[in-house]
PDB file of C-alpha atoms in Angstrom:
ATOM      1  CA  MET M 280      62.528 144.307 102.378  1.00 37.00           C
ATOM      2  CA  ARG M 281      63.690 145.093  98.763  1.00 38.00           C
ATOM      3  CA  LEU M 282      67.275 144.714  97.572  1.00 34.00           C
ATOM      4  CA  PRO M 283      69.164 147.278  95.519  1.00 36.00           C
ATOM      5  CA  VAL M 284      69.084 146.182  92.005  1.00 33.00           C
ATOM      6  CA  TRP M 285      72.887 146.224  91.831  1.00 34.00           C
ATOM      7  CA  ILE M 286      72.728 143.329  94.511  1.00 33.00           C
ATOM      8  CA  VAL M 287      70.509 141.230  92.655  1.00 33.00           C
ATOM      9  CA  CYS M 288      72.507 141.650  89.564  1.00 36.00           C
ATOM     10  CA  ALA M 289      75.653 140.742  90.972  1.00 34.00           C
ATOM     11  CA  ALA M 290      74.358 137.771  92.808  1.00 37.00           C
ATOM     12  CA  LEU M 291      72.914 136.564  89.269  1.00 37.00           C
ATOM     13  CA  LEU M 292      76.139 137.424  87.473  1.00 36.00           C
ATOM     14  CA  ALA M 293      78.146 135.379  90.428  1.00 37.00           C
ATOM     15  CA  GLY M 294      75.620 132.407  89.675  1.00 39.00           C
ATOM     16  CA  CYS M 295      76.239 132.332  86.115  1.00 38.00           C
ATOM     17  CA  ALA M 296      79.986 132.530  86.414  1.00 37.00           C
ATOM     18  CA  THR M 297      79.742 129.194  88.660  1.00 35.00           C
ATOM     19  CA  GLN M 298      77.569 127.312  85.943  1.00 34.00           C
ATOM     20  CA  PRO M 299      79.379 125.129  83.440  1.00 35.00           C
ATOM     21  CA  GLN M 300      78.891 125.977  79.894  1.00 34.00           C
ATOM     22  CA  ILE M 301      77.202 123.090  77.925  1.00 33.00           C
ATOM     23  CA  VAL M 302      78.935 123.018  74.695  1.00 35.00           C
ATOM     24  CA  ASN M 303      77.951 119.715  73.163  1.00 36.00           C
ATOM     25  CA  GLU M 304      74.303 118.375  73.565  1.00 38.00           C
ATOM     26  CA  GLU M 305      75.661 114.974  72.716  1.00 38.00           C
ATOM     27  CA  PRO M 306      76.251 112.613  75.861  1.00 38.00           C
ATOM     28  CA  SER M 307      79.868 112.547  76.476  1.00 38.00           C
ATOM     29  CA  ARG M 308      81.830 109.876  78.440  1.00 37.00           C
ATOM     30  CA  ALA M 309      84.002 112.441  80.154  1.00 33.00           C
ATOM     31  CA  GLY M 310      82.411 113.395  83.835  1.00 28.00           C
ATOM     32  CA  GLN M 311      79.802 110.714  84.048  1.00 29.00           C
ATOM     33  CA  VAL M 312      81.435 108.528  86.614  1.00 29.00           C
ATOM     34  CA  GLY M 313      80.586 109.343  90.252  1.00 34.00           C
ATOM     35  CA  MET M 314      83.714 109.846  91.823  1.00 38.00           C
ATOM     36  CA  ASN M 315      85.839 112.371  93.549  1.00 42.00           C
ATOM     37  CA  GLU M 316      88.722 113.087  91.519  1.00 42.00           C
ATOM     38  CA  ILE M 317      91.862 112.594  93.789  1.00 48.00           C
ATOM     39  CA  SER M 318      94.333 112.092  90.775  1.00 48.00           C
ATOM     40  CA  GLY M 319      96.873 114.542  92.541  1.00 51.00           C
ATOM     41  CA  MET M 320      97.402 112.068  95.046  1.00 54.00           C
ATOM     42  CA  ILE M 321      98.867 109.478  92.553  1.00 57.00           C
ATOM     43  CA  PRO M 322     102.466 109.686  91.780  1.00 60.00           C
ATOM     44  CA  GLN M 323     103.488 110.919  88.588  1.00 61.00           C
ATOM     45  CA  ALA M 324     105.344 107.824  87.817  1.00 63.00           C
ATOM     46  CA  ALA M 325     102.206 105.712  88.226  1.00 65.00           C
ATOM     47  CA  ARG M 326      99.942 108.049  85.720  1.00 72.00           C
ATOM     48  CA  MET M 327      99.275 107.000  82.219  1.00 78.00           C
ATOM     49  CA  GLU M 328     100.891 109.473  79.753  1.00 87.00           C
ATOM     50  CA  LEU M 329      99.429 110.084  76.505  1.00 91.00           C
ATOM     51  CA  ALA M 330     101.059 111.266  73.218  1.00 92.00           C
ATOM     52  CA  ASP M 331      99.738 114.170  71.464  1.00 93.00           C
ATOM     53  CA  ASN M 332      97.380 112.418  69.239  1.00 94.00           C
ATOM     54  CA  GLU M 333      95.815 110.209  72.013  1.00 94.00           C
ATOM     55  CA  SER M 334      92.797 111.105  74.279  1.00 94.00           C
ATOM     56  CA  PHE M 335      91.405 109.275  77.398  1.00 94.00           C
ATOM     57  CA  LEU M 336      87.921 108.515  77.895  1.00 94.00           C
ATOM     58  CA  MET M 337      86.805 107.451  81.522  1.00 93.00           C
ATOM     59  CA  PRO M 338      84.945 104.312  82.142  1.00 94.00           C
ATOM     60  CA  LEU M 339      81.120 104.578  82.181  1.00 94.00           C
ATOM     61  CA  GLU M 340      79.334 102.893  85.404  1.00 93.00           C
ATOM     62  CA  ASP M 341      76.398 100.472  84.796  1.00 94.00           C
ATOM     63  CA  ASP M 342      73.306 102.135  85.969  1.00 93.00           C
ATOM     64  CA  ALA M 343      72.373  98.632  87.951  1.00 94.00           C
ATOM     65  CA  ASN M 344      75.572  99.004  89.856  1.00 95.00           C
ATOM     66  CA  PRO M 345      74.078  98.586  93.450  1.00 94.00           C
ATOM     67  CA  MET M 346      74.934 101.139  96.244  1.00 94.00           C
ATOM     68  CA  PRO M 347      76.377  99.712  99.527  1.00 95.00           C
ATOM     69  CA  VAL M 348      73.991  98.665 102.566  1.00 95.00           C
ATOM     70  CA  TYR M 349      74.379 100.403 105.837  1.00 95.00           C
ATOM     71  CA  PRO M 350      75.399  97.464 107.932  1.00 95.00           C
ATOM     72  CA  ALA M 351      72.120  96.586 109.955  1.00 93.00           C
ATOM     73  CA  ALA M 352      74.346  95.528 113.142  1.00 93.00           C
ATOM     74  CA  LEU M 353      75.598  99.094 113.361  1.00 93.00           C
ATOM     75  CA  LEU M 354      72.205 100.839 113.285  1.00 91.00           C
ATOM     76  CA  SER M 355      71.667 100.465 117.228  1.00 90.00           C
ATOM     77  CA  HIS M 356      74.974 102.394 117.855  1.00 89.00           C
ATOM     78  CA  GLY M 357      73.764 105.741 116.728  1.00 87.00           C
ATOM     79  CA  LEU M 358      77.064 106.675 114.925  1.00 90.00           C
ATOM     80  CA  ALA M 359      77.767 110.082 113.176  1.00 91.00           C
ATOM     81  CA  PRO M 360      78.179 109.840 109.484  1.00 92.00           C
ATOM     82  CA  GLN M 361      80.860 107.603 108.223  1.00 92.00           C
ATOM     83  CA  ALA M 362      83.121 108.496 105.222  1.00 93.00           C
ATOM     84  CA  VAL M 363      84.560 105.396 103.530  1.00 94.00           C
ATOM     85  CA  CYS M 364      86.863 105.717 100.466  1.00 93.00           C
ATOM     86  CA  VAL M 365      87.569 103.148  98.144  1.00 94.00           C
ATOM     87  CA  ARG M 366      89.863 102.169  95.141  1.00 93.00           C
ATOM     88  CA  VAL M 367      88.444 100.343  92.676  1.00 95.00           C
ATOM     89  CA  GLY M 368      90.455  98.449  90.028  1.00 95.00           C
ATOM     90  CA  VAL M 369      88.555  98.193  86.619  1.00 96.00           C
ATOM     91  CA  SER M 370      89.755  95.685  83.938  1.00 97.00           C
ATOM     92  CA  GLY M 371      89.948  96.341  80.262  1.00 96.00           C
ATOM     93  CA  VAL M 372      86.794  94.713  79.589  1.00 97.00           C
ATOM     94  CA  GLY M 373      84.827  96.745  82.397  1.00 96.00           C
ATOM     95  CA  SER M 374      84.573  94.095  85.573  1.00 97.00           C
ATOM     96  CA  VAL M 375      85.845  94.777  88.785  1.00 97.00           C
ATOM     97  CA  LEU M 376      89.474  93.326  89.548  1.00 96.00           C
ATOM     98  CA  SER M 377      89.824  94.697  93.209  1.00 96.00           C
ATOM     99  CA  SER M 378      89.030  97.232  95.727  1.00 96.00           C
ATOM    100  CA  ALA M 379      91.206  98.508  98.652  1.00 94.00           C
ATOM    101  CA  PRO M 380      90.454 101.066 101.310  1.00 94.00           C
ATOM    102  CA  ALA M 381      91.338 104.548 100.402  1.00 91.00           C
ATOM    103  CA  VAL M 382      92.594 106.306 103.668  1.00 88.00           C
ATOM    104  CA  ALA M 383      93.514 110.028 103.211  1.00 86.00           C
ATOM    105  CA  PRO M 384      92.464 112.130 106.198  1.00 86.00           C
ATOM    106  CA  PRO M 385      90.364 114.429 106.454  1.00 88.00           C
ATOM    107  CA  SER M 386      87.902 113.399 103.493  1.00 87.00           C
ATOM    108  CA  CYS M 387      88.808 109.508 103.804  1.00 89.00           C
ATOM    109  CA  PRO M 388      89.255 108.627 107.304  1.00 91.00           C
ATOM    110  CA  GLU M 389      89.903 105.406 108.686  1.00 90.00           C
ATOM    111  CA  PRO M 390      86.395 103.766 108.937  1.00 84.00           C
ATOM    112  CA  ALA M 391      84.997 103.740 112.641  1.00 84.00           C
ATOM    113  CA  ASP M 392      84.042 100.018 111.805  1.00 93.00           C
ATOM    114  CA  PRO M 393      85.544  97.516 109.425  1.00 95.00           C
ATOM    115  CA  ALA M 394      81.970  96.631 108.735  1.00 96.00           C
ATOM    116  CA  PHE M 395      81.501  99.658 106.821  1.00 96.00           C
ATOM    117  CA  PHE M 396      84.303  98.976 104.194  1.00 96.00           C
ATOM    118  CA  ASP M 397      83.068  95.284 104.143  1.00 96.00           C
ATOM    119  CA  ALA M 398      79.708  96.751 102.859  1.00 96.00           C
ATOM    120  CA  VAL M 399      81.290  98.965 100.317  1.00 96.00           C
ATOM    121  CA  ARG M 400      83.588  96.174  99.095  1.00 96.00           C
ATOM    122  CA  SER M 401      80.510  93.864  98.698  1.00 97.00           C
ATOM    123  CA  ALA M 402      78.586  96.279  96.734  1.00 96.00           C
ATOM    124  CA  VAL M 403      81.517  97.184  94.464  1.00 96.00           C
ATOM    125  CA  ALA M 404      82.694  93.550  93.670  1.00 97.00           C
ATOM    126  CA  GLY M 405      79.926  93.201  91.416  1.00 95.00           C
ATOM    127  CA  TRP M 406      79.896  96.545  89.531  1.00 97.00           C
ATOM    128  CA  ARG M 407      80.300  96.712  85.741  1.00 97.00           C
ATOM    129  CA  TYR M 408      81.564  99.243  83.222  1.00 96.00           C
ATOM    130  CA  GLU M 409      81.762 100.164  79.765  1.00 96.00           C
ATOM    131  CA  PRO M 410      85.757 100.298  79.994  1.00 95.00           C
ATOM    132  CA  ALA M 411      87.914 103.244  79.911  1.00 95.00           C
ATOM    133  CA  LEU M 412      89.452 103.839  76.432  1.00 96.00           C
ATOM    134  CA  ARG M 413      92.572 105.586  75.046  1.00 95.00           C
ATOM    135  CA  CYS M 414      91.758 107.092  71.779  1.00 96.00           C
ATOM    136  CA  VAL M 415      94.499 107.115  69.141  1.00 96.00           C
ATOM    137  CA  PHE M 416      94.065 109.914  66.196  1.00 96.00           C
ATOM    138  CA  PRO M 417      96.105 110.182  63.062  1.00 95.00           C
ATOM    139  CA  ASP M 418      97.311 113.616  64.681  1.00 94.00           C
ATOM    140  CA  ALA M 419      96.881 116.130  67.452  1.00 93.00           C
ATOM    141  CA  LYS M 420      94.605 118.360  65.302  1.00 93.00           C
ATOM    142  CA  THR M 421      92.106 115.332  64.561  1.00 93.00           C
ATOM    143  CA  LYS M 422      92.136 114.772  68.494  1.00 92.00           C
ATOM    144  CA  ASP M 423      91.294 118.237  69.127  1.00 91.00           C
ATOM    145  CA  ASP M 424      88.331 118.338  66.699  1.00 90.00           C
ATOM    146  CA  THR M 425      87.012 114.838  68.287  1.00 89.00           C
ATOM    147  CA  VAL M 426      85.901 115.913  71.797  1.00 85.00           C
ATOM    148  CA  GLY M 427      84.063 112.946  74.042  1.00 86.00           C
ATOM    149  CA  SER M 428      84.631 109.987  72.029  1.00 91.00           C
ATOM    150  CA  CYS M 429      87.199 108.266  69.801  1.00 94.00           C
ATOM    151  CA  GLY M 430      85.334 109.424  66.582  1.00 92.00           C
ATOM    152  CA  GLY M 431      85.719 106.042  64.936  1.00 94.00           C
ATOM    153  CA  TYR M 432      89.577 106.139  65.535  1.00 96.00           C
ATOM    154  CA  THR M 433      91.689 103.525  67.337  1.00 96.00           C
ATOM    155  CA  GLU M 434      90.075 102.684  70.567  1.00 96.00           C
ATOM    156  CA  ILE M 435      92.449 100.885  73.171  1.00 96.00           C
ATOM    157  CA  PRO M 436      90.475  99.438  76.160  1.00 96.00           C
ATOM    158  CA  GLU M 437      92.459 100.535  79.440  1.00 95.00           C
ATOM    159  CA  ALA M 438      92.582  99.114  82.998  1.00 95.00           C
ATOM    160  CA  VAL M 439      92.087 101.779  85.234  1.00 93.00           C
ATOM    161  CA  THR M 440      91.752 102.908  89.407  1.00 92.00           C
ATOM    162  CA  LEU M 441      88.953 104.631  90.386  1.00 92.00           C
ATOM    163  CA  THR M 442      88.122 106.407  93.732  1.00 90.00           C
ATOM    164  CA  TYR M 443      85.029 106.520  95.392  1.00 92.00           C
ATOM    165  CA  ARG M 444      83.999 108.353  98.620  1.00 93.00           C
ATOM    166  CA  PHE M 445      80.806 106.873 100.396  1.00 94.00           C
ATOM    167  CA  VAL M 446      78.841 108.214 103.363  1.00 93.00           C
ATOM    168  CA  PHE M 447      76.948 106.257 105.560  1.00 94.00           C
ATOM    169  CA  GLU M 448      74.356 108.232 107.562  1.00 93.00           C
ATOM    170  CA  GLN M 449      71.634 107.422 109.958  1.00 91.00           C
ATOM    171  CA  LYS M 450      68.413 109.082 110.143  1.00 86.00           C
ATOM    172  CA  ASP M 451      65.527 108.161 112.360  1.00 83.00           C
ATOM    173  CA  GLY M 452      66.955 104.847 112.726  1.00 81.00           C
ATOM    174  CA  ARG M 453      67.644 103.797 109.356  1.00 89.00           C
ATOM    175  CA  GLY M 454      70.719 103.785 107.446  1.00 92.00           C
ATOM    176  CA  SER M 455      71.280 105.263 104.107  1.00 90.00           C
ATOM    177  CA  VAL M 456      74.368 105.452 101.861  1.00 92.00           C
ATOM    178  CA  GLN M 457      75.114 108.435  99.538  1.00 89.00           C
ATOM    179  CA  LEU M 458      77.903 108.760  96.854  1.00 87.00           C
ATOM    180  CA  ALA M 459      79.583 111.982  97.984  1.00 80.00           C
ATOM    181  CA  ARG M 460      81.003 114.022  94.984  1.00 63.00           C
TER     182      ARG M 460
END
């Protein structure tokens, strides 16, 4: 069955409209952390405020950071997929300071079994990062001209809290864990 040309063109244009535009081919620190953005849940008083001449670069995860492992003792239970959300405190030098459950239904429900959170906590405890940076520029124009890096200007390492959502699933009697985006 052939579709009318206008339907094909509309579908292609819709696909193009949803694709991000790549402005800079150089790697950028922005957006490279595998996490769900839920900063709207953080009270305004607890958020970092930046001056007009400052920008913020998210921390970068080490590629060797291990994923959690599905708890072997729960495989025989045949559980439905389980979402586990965790807040991870990252120091100004890139080490994990803390981890705590982040329960915010429906995306982040209370885990069906504490072993799921224990698996997450165990994995993230040894994670490493390139630290988050607050970049301080001489003025706002210089900041606007420097995107994705501090451009050689003042870099201030910052401690941050990141939130991750993991999904534990069983397929054919084997457990898997995925980082939900």
